[in-house]
Amino acid sequence: MSEATTGSTVPRRQLGRYLRELRTNARLTVQVAAKALEWSEAKMWRIETGQTSLRSHDVETMCRVYGAPEELKIALMGLAKETKGKGWWHAYGDVIPESFDLFIGLEEAASSLELYSPELVPGLFQTSDYARAVIKNNSRLQEEEIDRRVQLRVQRQTLVTRFTEPTILRAVLNEAVIRRAVGGTTVMAAQLTWLAELNERPNVSIRLVPFSLGAHQGLDSGSFILMRFPTAGDGRNHEPPTVYIQGFTGALYLDKPREIDRYAAGFAAIWDAALPQEESSALFRQTAREMIGP
């Protein structure tokens, strides 16, 4: 996948991990490194978590402070140039918070997504009317900004519907998602029909956890998205699997192996407990008919 498609998110994250490892190997704390570089600790955090691009000169300075070998310094300076690229979503920079900019870049680069949603239809599956109703729930937004956010959400869905290398998606929804008539019954009925249609695509599998199941793993995990990325020719990950959790005050990104294993096992448990794909689609269509009425 080209940089023009994925933007600079993956190179930024890769560079941040290399620089964090160099700092750790040099046995420097963030505070000590920031002081030596005459930067703030907040800037150090943004760099090491891939939140910002870097100039080659800055990378050279960091490598000098960390005592990096010359060959590695040259390679990282080259990688820094790739952190300047911009993906299509930067055209919507006026309505994308910094933390979500990182998520969209990772979502764009992912080869597969596994997600659990207990309350709402996931953004990648939302119709424009459903998305508008969800976004309008934030009463502080002006109509023009609502329109822009809806456009962004619809644009993201190309990942699901494109003909060339569409992203593989496996999703589990809690039954509350299909019972809550977001935007009214007409809007919700159309949304449920769209879920059933998406479920016919070869790259999409959507299952439903019914209320009748009772307690299940999703009650403990809450909403999350597990992103996996293409591997190199030797089978290694260019980018480690990452779990994204959207909170009320910000986003959380997890990529430590034990964290990934925990969420992967959690998703597998929720997936196995849910209704099969065909039964889920049937329930989507049945609920849509019930909402419209005779």
PDB file of C-alpha atoms in Angstrom:
ATOM      1  CA  MET A   1       0.000   0.000   0.000  1.00  0.00           C
ATOM      2  CA  SER A   2       1.492   3.315  -1.033  1.00  0.00           C
ATOM      3  CA  GLU A   3       2.251   6.323   1.146  1.00  0.00           C
ATOM      4  CA  ALA A   4      -0.275   8.309  -0.903  1.00  0.00           C
ATOM      5  CA  THR A   5      -2.940   5.952   0.453  1.00  0.00           C
ATOM      6  CA  THR A   6      -1.825   5.539   4.041  1.00  0.00           C
ATOM      7  CA  GLY A   7      -0.372   8.990   4.614  1.00  0.00           C
ATOM      8  CA  SER A   8       2.349   9.374   7.229  1.00  0.00           C
ATOM      9  CA  THR A   9       0.753   7.521  10.140  1.00  0.00           C
ATOM     10  CA  VAL A  10       2.669   4.237   9.880  1.00  0.00           C
ATOM     11  CA  PRO A  11       6.096   5.882   9.226  1.00  0.00           C
ATOM     12  CA  ARG A  12       5.512   8.209  12.203  1.00  0.00           C
ATOM     13  CA  ARG A  13       4.679   5.269  14.453  1.00  0.00           C
ATOM     14  CA  GLN A  14       7.664   3.261  13.224  1.00  0.00           C
ATOM     15  CA  LEU A  15      10.047   6.169  13.735  1.00  0.00           C
ATOM     16  CA  GLY A  16       8.620   6.835  17.198  1.00  0.00           C
ATOM     17  CA  ARG A  17       9.196   3.229  18.252  1.00  0.00           C
ATOM     18  CA  TYR A  18      12.801   3.257  17.003  1.00  0.00           C
ATOM     19  CA  LEU A  19      13.544   6.509  18.824  1.00  0.00           C
ATOM     20  CA  ARG A  20      11.880   5.289  22.030  1.00  0.00           C
ATOM     21  CA  GLU A  21      13.971   2.107  21.882  1.00  0.00           C
ATOM     22  CA  LEU A  22      17.159   4.121  21.356  1.00  0.00           C
ATOM     23  CA  ARG A  23      16.329   6.344  24.336  1.00  0.00           C
ATOM     24  CA  THR A  24      15.552   3.326  26.512  1.00  0.00           C
ATOM     25  CA  ASN A  25      18.751   1.550  25.491  1.00  0.00           C
ATOM     26  CA  ALA A  26      20.670   4.717  26.375  1.00  0.00           C
ATOM     27  CA  ARG A  27      18.983   4.512  29.808  1.00  0.00           C
ATOM     28  CA  LEU A  28      17.559   7.996  29.527  1.00  0.00           C
ATOM     29  CA  THR A  29      14.187   8.941  30.968  1.00  0.00           C
ATOM     30  CA  VAL A  30      11.839  11.105  28.935  1.00  0.00           C
ATOM     31  CA  GLN A  31      12.539  13.950  31.345  1.00  0.00           C
ATOM     32  CA  VAL A  32      16.336  13.700  30.963  1.00  0.00           C
ATOM     33  CA  ALA A  33      16.144  13.303  27.162  1.00  0.00           C
ATOM     34  CA  ALA A  34      13.774  16.250  26.813  1.00  0.00           C
ATOM     35  CA  LYS A  35      16.124  18.418  28.855  1.00  0.00           C
ATOM     36  CA  ALA A  36      19.128  17.403  26.735  1.00  0.00           C
ATOM     37  CA  LEU A  37      17.199  18.149  23.530  1.00  0.00           C
ATOM     38  CA  GLU A  38      15.708  21.363  24.961  1.00  0.00           C
ATOM     39  CA  TRP A  39      12.202  20.124  24.199  1.00  0.00           C
ATOM     40  CA  SER A  40       9.129  19.665  26.346  1.00  0.00           C
ATOM     41  CA  GLU A  41       8.190  16.232  27.696  1.00  0.00           C
ATOM     42  CA  ALA A  42       4.885  16.611  25.833  1.00  0.00           C
ATOM     43  CA  LYS A  43       6.783  16.921  22.534  1.00  0.00           C
ATOM     44  CA  MET A  44       8.794  13.819  23.385  1.00  0.00           C
ATOM     45  CA  TRP A  45       5.569  11.902  24.034  1.00  0.00           C
ATOM     46  CA  ARG A  46       4.059  13.036  20.702  1.00  0.00           C
ATOM     47  CA  ILE A  47       7.188  11.925  18.842  1.00  0.00           C
ATOM     48  CA  GLU A  48       7.471   8.525  20.506  1.00  0.00           C
ATOM     49  CA  THR A  49       3.775   7.718  20.017  1.00  0.00           C
ATOM     50  CA  GLY A  50       3.761   8.742  16.348  1.00  0.00           C
ATOM     51  CA  GLN A  51       1.541  11.772  16.850  1.00  0.00           C
ATOM     52  CA  THR A  52       3.734  14.165  14.881  1.00  0.00           C
ATOM     53  CA  SER A  53       6.087  14.303  11.906  1.00  0.00           C
ATOM     54  CA  LEU A  54       9.808  14.976  12.305  1.00  0.00           C
ATOM     55  CA  ARG A  55      12.526  16.813  10.408  1.00  0.00           C
ATOM     56  CA  SER A  56      15.657  14.878   9.482  1.00  0.00           C
ATOM     57  CA  HIS A  57      17.679  17.415  11.475  1.00  0.00           C
ATOM     58  CA  ASP A  58      15.680  16.627  14.635  1.00  0.00           C
ATOM     59  CA  VAL A  59      16.224  12.899  14.154  1.00  0.00           C
ATOM     60  CA  GLU A  60      19.951  13.479  13.681  1.00  0.00           C
ATOM     61  CA  THR A  61      20.067  15.421  16.948  1.00  0.00           C
ATOM     62  CA  MET A  62      18.159  12.719  18.837  1.00  0.00           C
ATOM     63  CA  CYS A  63      20.430   9.998  17.455  1.00  0.00           C
ATOM     64  CA  ARG A  64      23.486  11.961  18.585  1.00  0.00           C
ATOM     65  CA  VAL A  65      22.093  12.374  22.117  1.00  0.00           C
ATOM     66  CA  TYR A  66      21.188   8.666  22.243  1.00  0.00           C
ATOM     67  CA  GLY A  67      24.494   7.467  20.815  1.00  0.00           C
ATOM     68  CA  ALA A  68      22.936   5.713  17.814  1.00  0.00           C
ATOM     69  CA  PRO A  69      25.197   3.994  15.250  1.00  0.00           C
ATOM     70  CA  GLU A  70      25.856   5.994  12.080  1.00  0.00           C
ATOM     71  CA  GLU A  71      24.056   3.525   9.771  1.00  0.00           C
ATOM     72  CA  LEU A  72      20.917   3.578  11.937  1.00  0.00           C
ATOM     73  CA  LYS A  73      21.007   7.378  12.137  1.00  0.00           C
ATOM     74  CA  ILE A  74      21.051   7.634   8.328  1.00  0.00           C
ATOM     75  CA  ALA A  75      18.189   5.132   8.005  1.00  0.00           C
ATOM     76  CA  LEU A  76      16.054   6.980  10.560  1.00  0.00           C
ATOM     77  CA  MET A  77      16.724  10.315   8.894  1.00  0.00           C
ATOM     78  CA  GLY A  78      15.373   8.768   5.682  1.00  0.00           C
ATOM     79  CA  LEU A  79      12.324   7.477   7.526  1.00  0.00           C
ATOM     80  CA  ALA A  80      11.728  10.988   8.903  1.00  0.00           C
ATOM     81  CA  LYS A  81      11.138  12.251   5.351  1.00  0.00           C
ATOM     82  CA  GLU A  82       8.242   9.796   5.022  1.00  0.00           C
ATOM     83  CA  THR A  83       6.530  11.285   8.082  1.00  0.00           C
ATOM     84  CA  LYS A  84       5.669  14.385   6.016  1.00  0.00           C
ATOM     85  CA  GLY A  85       3.189  12.578   3.761  1.00  0.00           C
ATOM     86  CA  LYS A  86      -0.525  13.356   4.012  1.00  0.00           C
ATOM     87  CA  GLY A  87      -3.483  11.031   3.474  1.00  0.00           C
ATOM     88  CA  TRP A  88      -6.828  11.999   1.925  1.00  0.00           C
ATOM     89  CA  TRP A  89      -8.344  12.620   5.377  1.00  0.00           C
ATOM     90  CA  HIS A  90      -6.147  15.664   5.977  1.00  0.00           C
ATOM     91  CA  ALA A  91      -8.619  17.579   3.804  1.00  0.00           C
ATOM     92  CA  TYR A  92     -10.964  17.185   6.784  1.00  0.00           C
ATOM     93  CA  GLY A  93      -8.427  18.473   9.296  1.00  0.00           C
ATOM     94  CA  ASP A  94     -10.885  21.098  10.490  1.00  0.00           C
ATOM     95  CA  VAL A  95     -13.166  18.425  11.979  1.00  0.00           C
ATOM     96  CA  ILE A  96     -10.653  15.732  13.026  1.00  0.00           C
ATOM     97  CA  PRO A  97      -9.205  15.831  16.550  1.00  0.00           C
ATOM     98  CA  GLU A  98      -5.474  15.017  16.720  1.00  0.00           C
ATOM     99  CA  SER A  99      -6.051  11.637  18.386  1.00  0.00           C
ATOM    100  CA  PHE A 100      -8.586  10.613  15.728  1.00  0.00           C
ATOM    101  CA  ASP A 101      -6.241  11.657  12.932  1.00  0.00           C
ATOM    102  CA  LEU A 102      -3.911   8.915  14.147  1.00  0.00           C
ATOM    103  CA  PHE A 103      -6.769   6.402  14.233  1.00  0.00           C
ATOM    104  CA  ILE A 104      -7.900   7.134  10.662  1.00  0.00           C
ATOM    105  CA  GLY A 105      -4.343   6.679   9.411  1.00  0.00           C
ATOM    106  CA  LEU A 106      -4.078   3.306  11.154  1.00  0.00           C
ATOM    107  CA  GLU A 107      -7.544   2.276   9.964  1.00  0.00           C
ATOM    108  CA  GLU A 108      -6.528   3.126   6.397  1.00  0.00           C
ATOM    109  CA  ALA A 109      -3.335   1.064   6.665  1.00  0.00           C
ATOM    110  CA  ALA A 110      -4.943  -1.971   8.349  1.00  0.00           C
ATOM    111  CA  SER A 111      -5.501  -5.190   6.425  1.00  0.00           C
ATOM    112  CA  SER A 112      -8.155  -6.393   8.868  1.00  0.00           C
ATOM    113  CA  LEU A 113     -10.310  -5.041  11.674  1.00  0.00           C
ATOM    114  CA  GLU A 114     -12.079  -6.936  14.463  1.00  0.00           C
ATOM    115  CA  LEU A 115     -14.452  -4.882  16.563  1.00  0.00           C
ATOM    116  CA  TYR A 116     -17.100  -5.099  19.231  1.00  0.00           C
ATOM    117  CA  SER A 117     -19.728  -2.377  19.588  1.00  0.00           C
ATOM    118  CA  PRO A 118     -22.288  -2.505  22.415  1.00  0.00           C
ATOM    119  CA  GLU A 119     -24.201   0.742  21.775  1.00  0.00           C
ATOM    120  CA  LEU A 120     -23.980   2.081  18.209  1.00  0.00           C
ATOM    121  CA  VAL A 121     -23.488   0.874  14.652  1.00  0.00           C
ATOM    122  CA  PRO A 122     -19.728   1.257  13.965  1.00  0.00           C
ATOM    123  CA  GLY A 123     -18.746   4.248  11.842  1.00  0.00           C
ATOM    124  CA  LEU A 124     -17.611   2.102   8.907  1.00  0.00           C
ATOM    125  CA  PHE A 125     -21.118   0.615   8.642  1.00  0.00           C
ATOM    126  CA  GLN A 126     -23.233   3.734   9.206  1.00  0.00           C
ATOM    127  CA  THR A 127     -25.573   5.160   6.578  1.00  0.00           C
ATOM    128  CA  SER A 128     -25.255   8.919   6.104  1.00  0.00           C
ATOM    129  CA  ASP A 129     -28.616   9.534   7.821  1.00  0.00           C
ATOM    130  CA  TYR A 130     -27.677   7.390  10.811  1.00  0.00           C
ATOM    131  CA  ALA A 131     -24.270   9.091  11.009  1.00  0.00           C
ATOM    132  CA  ARG A 132     -25.918  12.511  10.907  1.00  0.00           C
ATOM    133  CA  ALA A 133     -28.233  11.570  13.784  1.00  0.00           C
ATOM    134  CA  VAL A 134     -25.287  10.325  15.873  1.00  0.00           C
ATOM    135  CA  ILE A 135     -23.157  13.394  15.171  1.00  0.00           C
ATOM    136  CA  LYS A 136     -26.077  15.770  15.790  1.00  0.00           C
ATOM    137  CA  ASN A 137     -26.247  14.377  19.306  1.00  0.00           C
ATOM    138  CA  ASN A 138     -23.364  16.765  20.004  1.00  0.00           C
ATOM    139  CA  SER A 139     -25.444  19.952  20.261  1.00  0.00           C
ATOM    140  CA  ARG A 140     -22.371  22.213  20.193  1.00  0.00           C
ATOM    141  CA  LEU A 141     -21.746  21.567  16.494  1.00  0.00           C
ATOM    142  CA  GLN A 142     -22.920  23.899  13.738  1.00  0.00           C
ATOM    143  CA  GLU A 143     -24.739  22.455  10.706  1.00  0.00           C
ATOM    144  CA  GLU A 144     -21.762  23.009   8.399  1.00  0.00           C
ATOM    145  CA  GLU A 145     -19.445  21.059  10.734  1.00  0.00           C
ATOM    146  CA  ILE A 146     -22.020  18.271  11.013  1.00  0.00           C
ATOM    147  CA  ASP A 147     -22.071  18.024   7.205  1.00  0.00           C
ATOM    148  CA  ARG A 148     -18.269  17.798   7.091  1.00  0.00           C
ATOM    149  CA  ARG A 149     -18.194  15.064   9.716  1.00  0.00           C
ATOM    150  CA  VAL A 150     -20.815  13.051   7.870  1.00  0.00           C
ATOM    151  CA  GLN A 151     -18.796  13.393   4.635  1.00  0.00           C
ATOM    152  CA  LEU A 152     -15.670  12.186   6.425  1.00  0.00           C
ATOM    153  CA  ARG A 153     -17.468   9.164   7.853  1.00  0.00           C
ATOM    154  CA  VAL A 154     -18.881   8.206   4.464  1.00  0.00           C
ATOM    155  CA  GLN A 155     -15.460   8.652   2.833  1.00  0.00           C
ATOM    156  CA  ARG A 156     -13.879   6.281   5.363  1.00  0.00           C
ATOM    157  CA  GLN A 157     -16.294   3.545   4.276  1.00  0.00           C
ATOM    158  CA  THR A 158     -14.478   3.136   0.955  1.00  0.00           C
ATOM    159  CA  LEU A 159     -12.274   0.707   2.902  1.00  0.00           C
ATOM    160  CA  VAL A 160     -15.238  -1.660   3.124  1.00  0.00           C
ATOM    161  CA  THR A 161     -16.774  -1.269  -0.325  1.00  0.00           C
ATOM    162  CA  ARG A 162     -13.818  -0.796  -2.698  1.00  0.00           C
ATOM    163  CA  PHE A 163     -13.169  -3.550  -5.252  1.00  0.00           C
ATOM    164  CA  THR A 164      -9.375  -3.634  -4.860  1.00  0.00           C
ATOM    165  CA  GLU A 165      -8.054  -5.101  -1.596  1.00  0.00           C
ATOM    166  CA  PRO A 166     -11.001  -4.159   0.627  1.00  0.00           C
ATOM    167  CA  THR A 167     -10.282  -4.329   4.344  1.00  0.00           C
ATOM    168  CA  ILE A 168     -11.398  -7.551   6.051  1.00  0.00           C
ATOM    169  CA  LEU A 169     -13.906  -6.732   8.784  1.00  0.00           C
ATOM    170  CA  ARG A 170     -15.340  -8.937  11.498  1.00  0.00           C
ATOM    171  CA  ALA A 171     -17.759  -7.174  13.818  1.00  0.00           C
ATOM    172  CA  VAL A 172     -19.970  -8.152  16.716  1.00  0.00           C
ATOM    173  CA  LEU A 173     -22.847  -5.902  17.763  1.00  0.00           C
ATOM    174  CA  ASN A 174     -24.808  -6.053  20.976  1.00  0.00           C
ATOM    175  CA  GLU A 175     -28.569  -6.380  20.400  1.00  0.00           C
ATOM    176  CA  ALA A 176     -29.037  -2.914  21.928  1.00  0.00           C
ATOM    177  CA  VAL A 177     -27.458  -1.513  18.750  1.00  0.00           C
ATOM    178  CA  ILE A 178     -30.333  -2.684  16.541  1.00  0.00           C
ATOM    179  CA  ARG A 179     -33.105  -1.893  19.049  1.00  0.00           C
ATOM    180  CA  ARG A 180     -32.135   1.746  19.545  1.00  0.00           C
ATOM    181  CA  ALA A 181     -33.900   3.756  16.801  1.00  0.00           C
ATOM    182  CA  VAL A 182     -31.195   6.346  16.203  1.00  0.00           C
ATOM    183  CA  GLY A 183     -32.603   9.082  13.956  1.00  0.00           C
ATOM    184  CA  GLY A 184     -36.121   7.584  14.128  1.00  0.00           C
ATOM    185  CA  THR A 185     -37.593   4.330  12.890  1.00  0.00           C
ATOM    186  CA  THR A 186     -37.283   5.102   9.157  1.00  0.00           C
ATOM    187  CA  VAL A 187     -33.600   5.968   9.419  1.00  0.00           C
ATOM    188  CA  MET A 188     -32.959   2.952  11.634  1.00  0.00           C
ATOM    189  CA  ALA A 189     -34.805   0.555   9.333  1.00  0.00           C
ATOM    190  CA  ALA A 190     -32.639   1.687   6.406  1.00  0.00           C
ATOM    191  CA  GLN A 191     -29.549   1.265   8.568  1.00  0.00           C
ATOM    192  CA  LEU A 192     -30.497  -2.293   9.514  1.00  0.00           C
ATOM    193  CA  THR A 193     -31.161  -3.183   5.886  1.00  0.00           C
ATOM    194  CA  TRP A 194     -27.729  -1.831   4.991  1.00  0.00           C
ATOM    195  CA  LEU A 195     -26.121  -4.001   7.693  1.00  0.00           C
ATOM    196  CA  ALA A 196     -27.763  -7.063   6.156  1.00  0.00           C
ATOM    197  CA  GLU A 197     -26.533  -6.058   2.701  1.00  0.00           C
ATOM    198  CA  LEU A 198     -23.000  -5.462   3.956  1.00  0.00           C
ATOM    199  CA  ASN A 199     -23.093  -8.916   5.507  1.00  0.00           C
ATOM    200  CA  GLU A 200     -23.317 -10.380   2.011  1.00  0.00           C
ATOM    201  CA  ARG A 201     -19.934  -8.939   1.024  1.00  0.00           C
ATOM    202  CA  PRO A 202     -17.044 -11.446   1.047  1.00  0.00           C
ATOM    203  CA  ASN A 203     -14.850  -9.182   3.191  1.00  0.00           C
ATOM    204  CA  VAL A 204     -17.495  -8.432   5.855  1.00  0.00           C
ATOM    205  CA  SER A 205     -18.852 -10.622   8.652  1.00  0.00           C
ATOM    206  CA  ILE A 206     -21.258  -9.109  11.187  1.00  0.00           C
ATOM    207  CA  ARG A 207     -22.694 -11.059  14.094  1.00  0.00           C
ATOM    208  CA  LEU A 208     -25.154 -10.112  16.814  1.00  0.00           C
ATOM    209  CA  VAL A 209     -25.047 -10.912  20.522  1.00  0.00           C
ATOM    210  CA  PRO A 210     -28.712 -11.340  21.574  1.00  0.00           C
ATOM    211  CA  PHE A 211     -30.069 -10.210  24.926  1.00  0.00           C
ATOM    212  CA  SER A 212     -31.097 -13.806  25.557  1.00  0.00           C
ATOM    213  CA  LEU A 213     -27.435 -14.816  25.811  1.00  0.00           C
ATOM    214  CA  GLY A 214     -27.139 -13.093  29.181  1.00  0.00           C
ATOM    215  CA  ALA A 215     -23.642 -12.308  30.437  1.00  0.00           C
ATOM    216  CA  HIS A 216     -20.779 -12.498  27.923  1.00  0.00           C
ATOM    217  CA  GLN A 217     -17.186 -11.321  27.476  1.00  0.00           C
ATOM    218  CA  GLY A 218     -18.228  -8.006  25.928  1.00  0.00           C
ATOM    219  CA  LEU A 219     -19.656  -6.842  29.261  1.00  0.00           C
ATOM    220  CA  ASP A 220     -16.094  -6.781  30.593  1.00  0.00           C
ATOM    221  CA  SER A 221     -14.234  -5.554  27.520  1.00  0.00           C
ATOM    222  CA  GLY A 222     -16.492  -2.726  26.401  1.00  0.00           C
ATOM    223  CA  SER A 223     -16.203  -1.291  22.897  1.00  0.00           C
ATOM    224  CA  PHE A 224     -12.887  -1.817  21.067  1.00  0.00           C
ATOM    225  CA  ILE A 225     -11.292  -2.232  17.631  1.00  0.00           C
ATOM    226  CA  LEU A 226      -8.393  -4.616  16.987  1.00  0.00           C
ATOM    227  CA  MET A 227      -6.401  -3.573  13.902  1.00  0.00           C
ATOM    228  CA  ARG A 228      -3.953  -5.864  12.115  1.00  0.00           C
ATOM    229  CA  PHE A 229      -1.588  -4.736   9.371  1.00  0.00           C
ATOM    230  CA  PRO A 230       0.035  -6.254   6.268  1.00  0.00           C
ATOM    231  CA  THR A 231       3.195  -8.257   6.869  1.00  0.00           C
ATOM    232  CA  ALA A 232       6.518  -7.978   5.071  1.00  0.00           C
ATOM    233  CA  GLY A 233       7.777 -10.649   2.684  1.00  0.00           C
ATOM    234  CA  ASP A 234       9.535 -12.441   5.553  1.00  0.00           C
ATOM    235  CA  GLY A 235       6.314 -12.570   7.577  1.00  0.00           C
ATOM    236  CA  ARG A 236       7.273  -9.863  10.062  1.00  0.00           C
ATOM    237  CA  ASN A 237       4.875  -7.070  10.967  1.00  0.00           C
ATOM    238  CA  HIS A 238       5.699  -3.649   9.581  1.00  0.00           C
ATOM    239  CA  GLU A 239       3.297  -2.330  12.201  1.00  0.00           C
ATOM    240  CA  PRO A 240       2.278  -4.279  15.318  1.00  0.00           C
ATOM    241  CA  PRO A 241      -1.409  -5.130  15.862  1.00  0.00           C
ATOM    242  CA  THR A 242      -3.082  -2.284  17.734  1.00  0.00           C
ATOM    243  CA  VAL A 243      -6.215  -2.040  19.877  1.00  0.00           C
ATOM    244  CA  TYR A 244      -8.102   1.255  19.708  1.00  0.00           C
ATOM    245  CA  ILE A 245     -10.450   2.261  22.516  1.00  0.00           C
ATOM    246  CA  GLN A 246     -12.404   5.502  22.248  1.00  0.00           C
ATOM    247  CA  GLY A 247     -13.093   7.097  25.625  1.00  0.00           C
ATOM    248  CA  PHE A 248     -15.208  10.095  26.583  1.00  0.00           C
ATOM    249  CA  THR A 249     -12.133  12.282  27.113  1.00  0.00           C
ATOM    250  CA  GLY A 250      -9.717  10.753  24.602  1.00  0.00           C
ATOM    251  CA  ALA A 251      -8.431   7.668  22.821  1.00  0.00           C
ATOM    252  CA  LEU A 252      -6.285   4.789  24.028  1.00  0.00           C
ATOM    253  CA  TYR A 253      -3.924   2.783  21.789  1.00  0.00           C
ATOM    254  CA  LEU A 254      -2.599  -0.574  23.007  1.00  0.00           C
ATOM    255  CA  ASP A 255       0.079  -2.553  21.160  1.00  0.00           C
ATOM    256  CA  LYS A 256       1.956  -4.612  23.758  1.00  0.00           C
ATOM    257  CA  PRO A 257       1.783  -8.358  22.934  1.00  0.00           C
ATOM    258  CA  ARG A 258       0.009  -9.283  26.172  1.00  0.00           C
ATOM    259  CA  GLU A 259      -2.590  -6.559  25.553  1.00  0.00           C
ATOM    260  CA  ILE A 260      -3.184  -7.744  21.993  1.00  0.00           C
ATOM    261  CA  ASP A 261      -3.476 -11.360  23.149  1.00  0.00           C
ATOM    262  CA  ARG A 262      -6.031 -10.365  25.785  1.00  0.00           C
ATOM    263  CA  TYR A 263      -8.251  -8.486  23.346  1.00  0.00           C
ATOM    264  CA  ALA A 264      -7.850 -11.094  20.615  1.00  0.00           C
ATOM    265  CA  ALA A 265      -9.012 -13.770  23.049  1.00  0.00           C
ATOM    266  CA  GLY A 266     -11.843 -11.508  24.197  1.00  0.00           C
ATOM    267  CA  PHE A 267     -13.029 -10.915  20.643  1.00  0.00           C
ATOM    268  CA  ALA A 268     -12.864 -14.646  19.876  1.00  0.00           C
ATOM    269  CA  ALA A 269     -15.061 -15.347  22.914  1.00  0.00           C
ATOM    270  CA  ILE A 270     -17.618 -12.702  21.925  1.00  0.00           C
ATOM    271  CA  TRP A 271     -17.576 -13.896  18.291  1.00  0.00           C
ATOM    272  CA  ASP A 272     -18.172 -17.522  19.266  1.00  0.00           C
ATOM    273  CA  ALA A 273     -21.019 -16.561  21.602  1.00  0.00           C
ATOM    274  CA  ALA A 274     -22.832 -14.442  18.983  1.00  0.00           C
ATOM    275  CA  LEU A 275     -25.474 -15.588  16.506  1.00  0.00           C
ATOM    276  CA  PRO A 276     -24.104 -16.936  13.198  1.00  0.00           C
ATOM    277  CA  GLN A 277     -23.798 -14.447  10.353  1.00  0.00           C
ATOM    278  CA  GLU A 278     -26.908 -15.647   8.481  1.00  0.00           C
ATOM    279  CA  GLU A 279     -29.105 -15.534  11.593  1.00  0.00           C
ATOM    280  CA  SER A 280     -27.774 -12.080  12.420  1.00  0.00           C
ATOM    281  CA  SER A 281     -28.681 -10.787   8.957  1.00  0.00           C
ATOM    282  CA  ALA A 282     -32.152 -12.290   9.271  1.00  0.00           C
ATOM    283  CA  LEU A 283     -32.639 -10.482  12.567  1.00  0.00           C
ATOM    284  CA  PHE A 284     -31.425  -7.197  11.033  1.00  0.00           C
ATOM    285  CA  ARG A 285     -34.060  -7.478   8.296  1.00  0.00           C
ATOM    286  CA  GLN A 286     -36.808  -8.627  10.668  1.00  0.00           C
ATOM    287  CA  THR A 287     -36.149  -5.704  13.038  1.00  0.00           C
ATOM    288  CA  ALA A 288     -36.178  -3.290  10.083  1.00  0.00           C
ATOM    289  CA  ARG A 289     -39.612  -4.577   9.042  1.00  0.00           C
ATOM    290  CA  GLU A 290     -40.894  -4.246  12.592  1.00  0.00           C
ATOM    291  CA  MET A 291     -39.753  -0.639  12.771  1.00  0.00           C
ATOM    292  CA  ILE A 292     -41.451   0.356   9.540  1.00  0.00           C
ATOM    293  CA  GLY A 293     -44.653  -1.466  10.519  1.00  0.00           C
ATOM    294  CA  PRO A 294     -47.454  -2.778   8.283  1.00  0.00           C
TER     295      PRO A 294
END
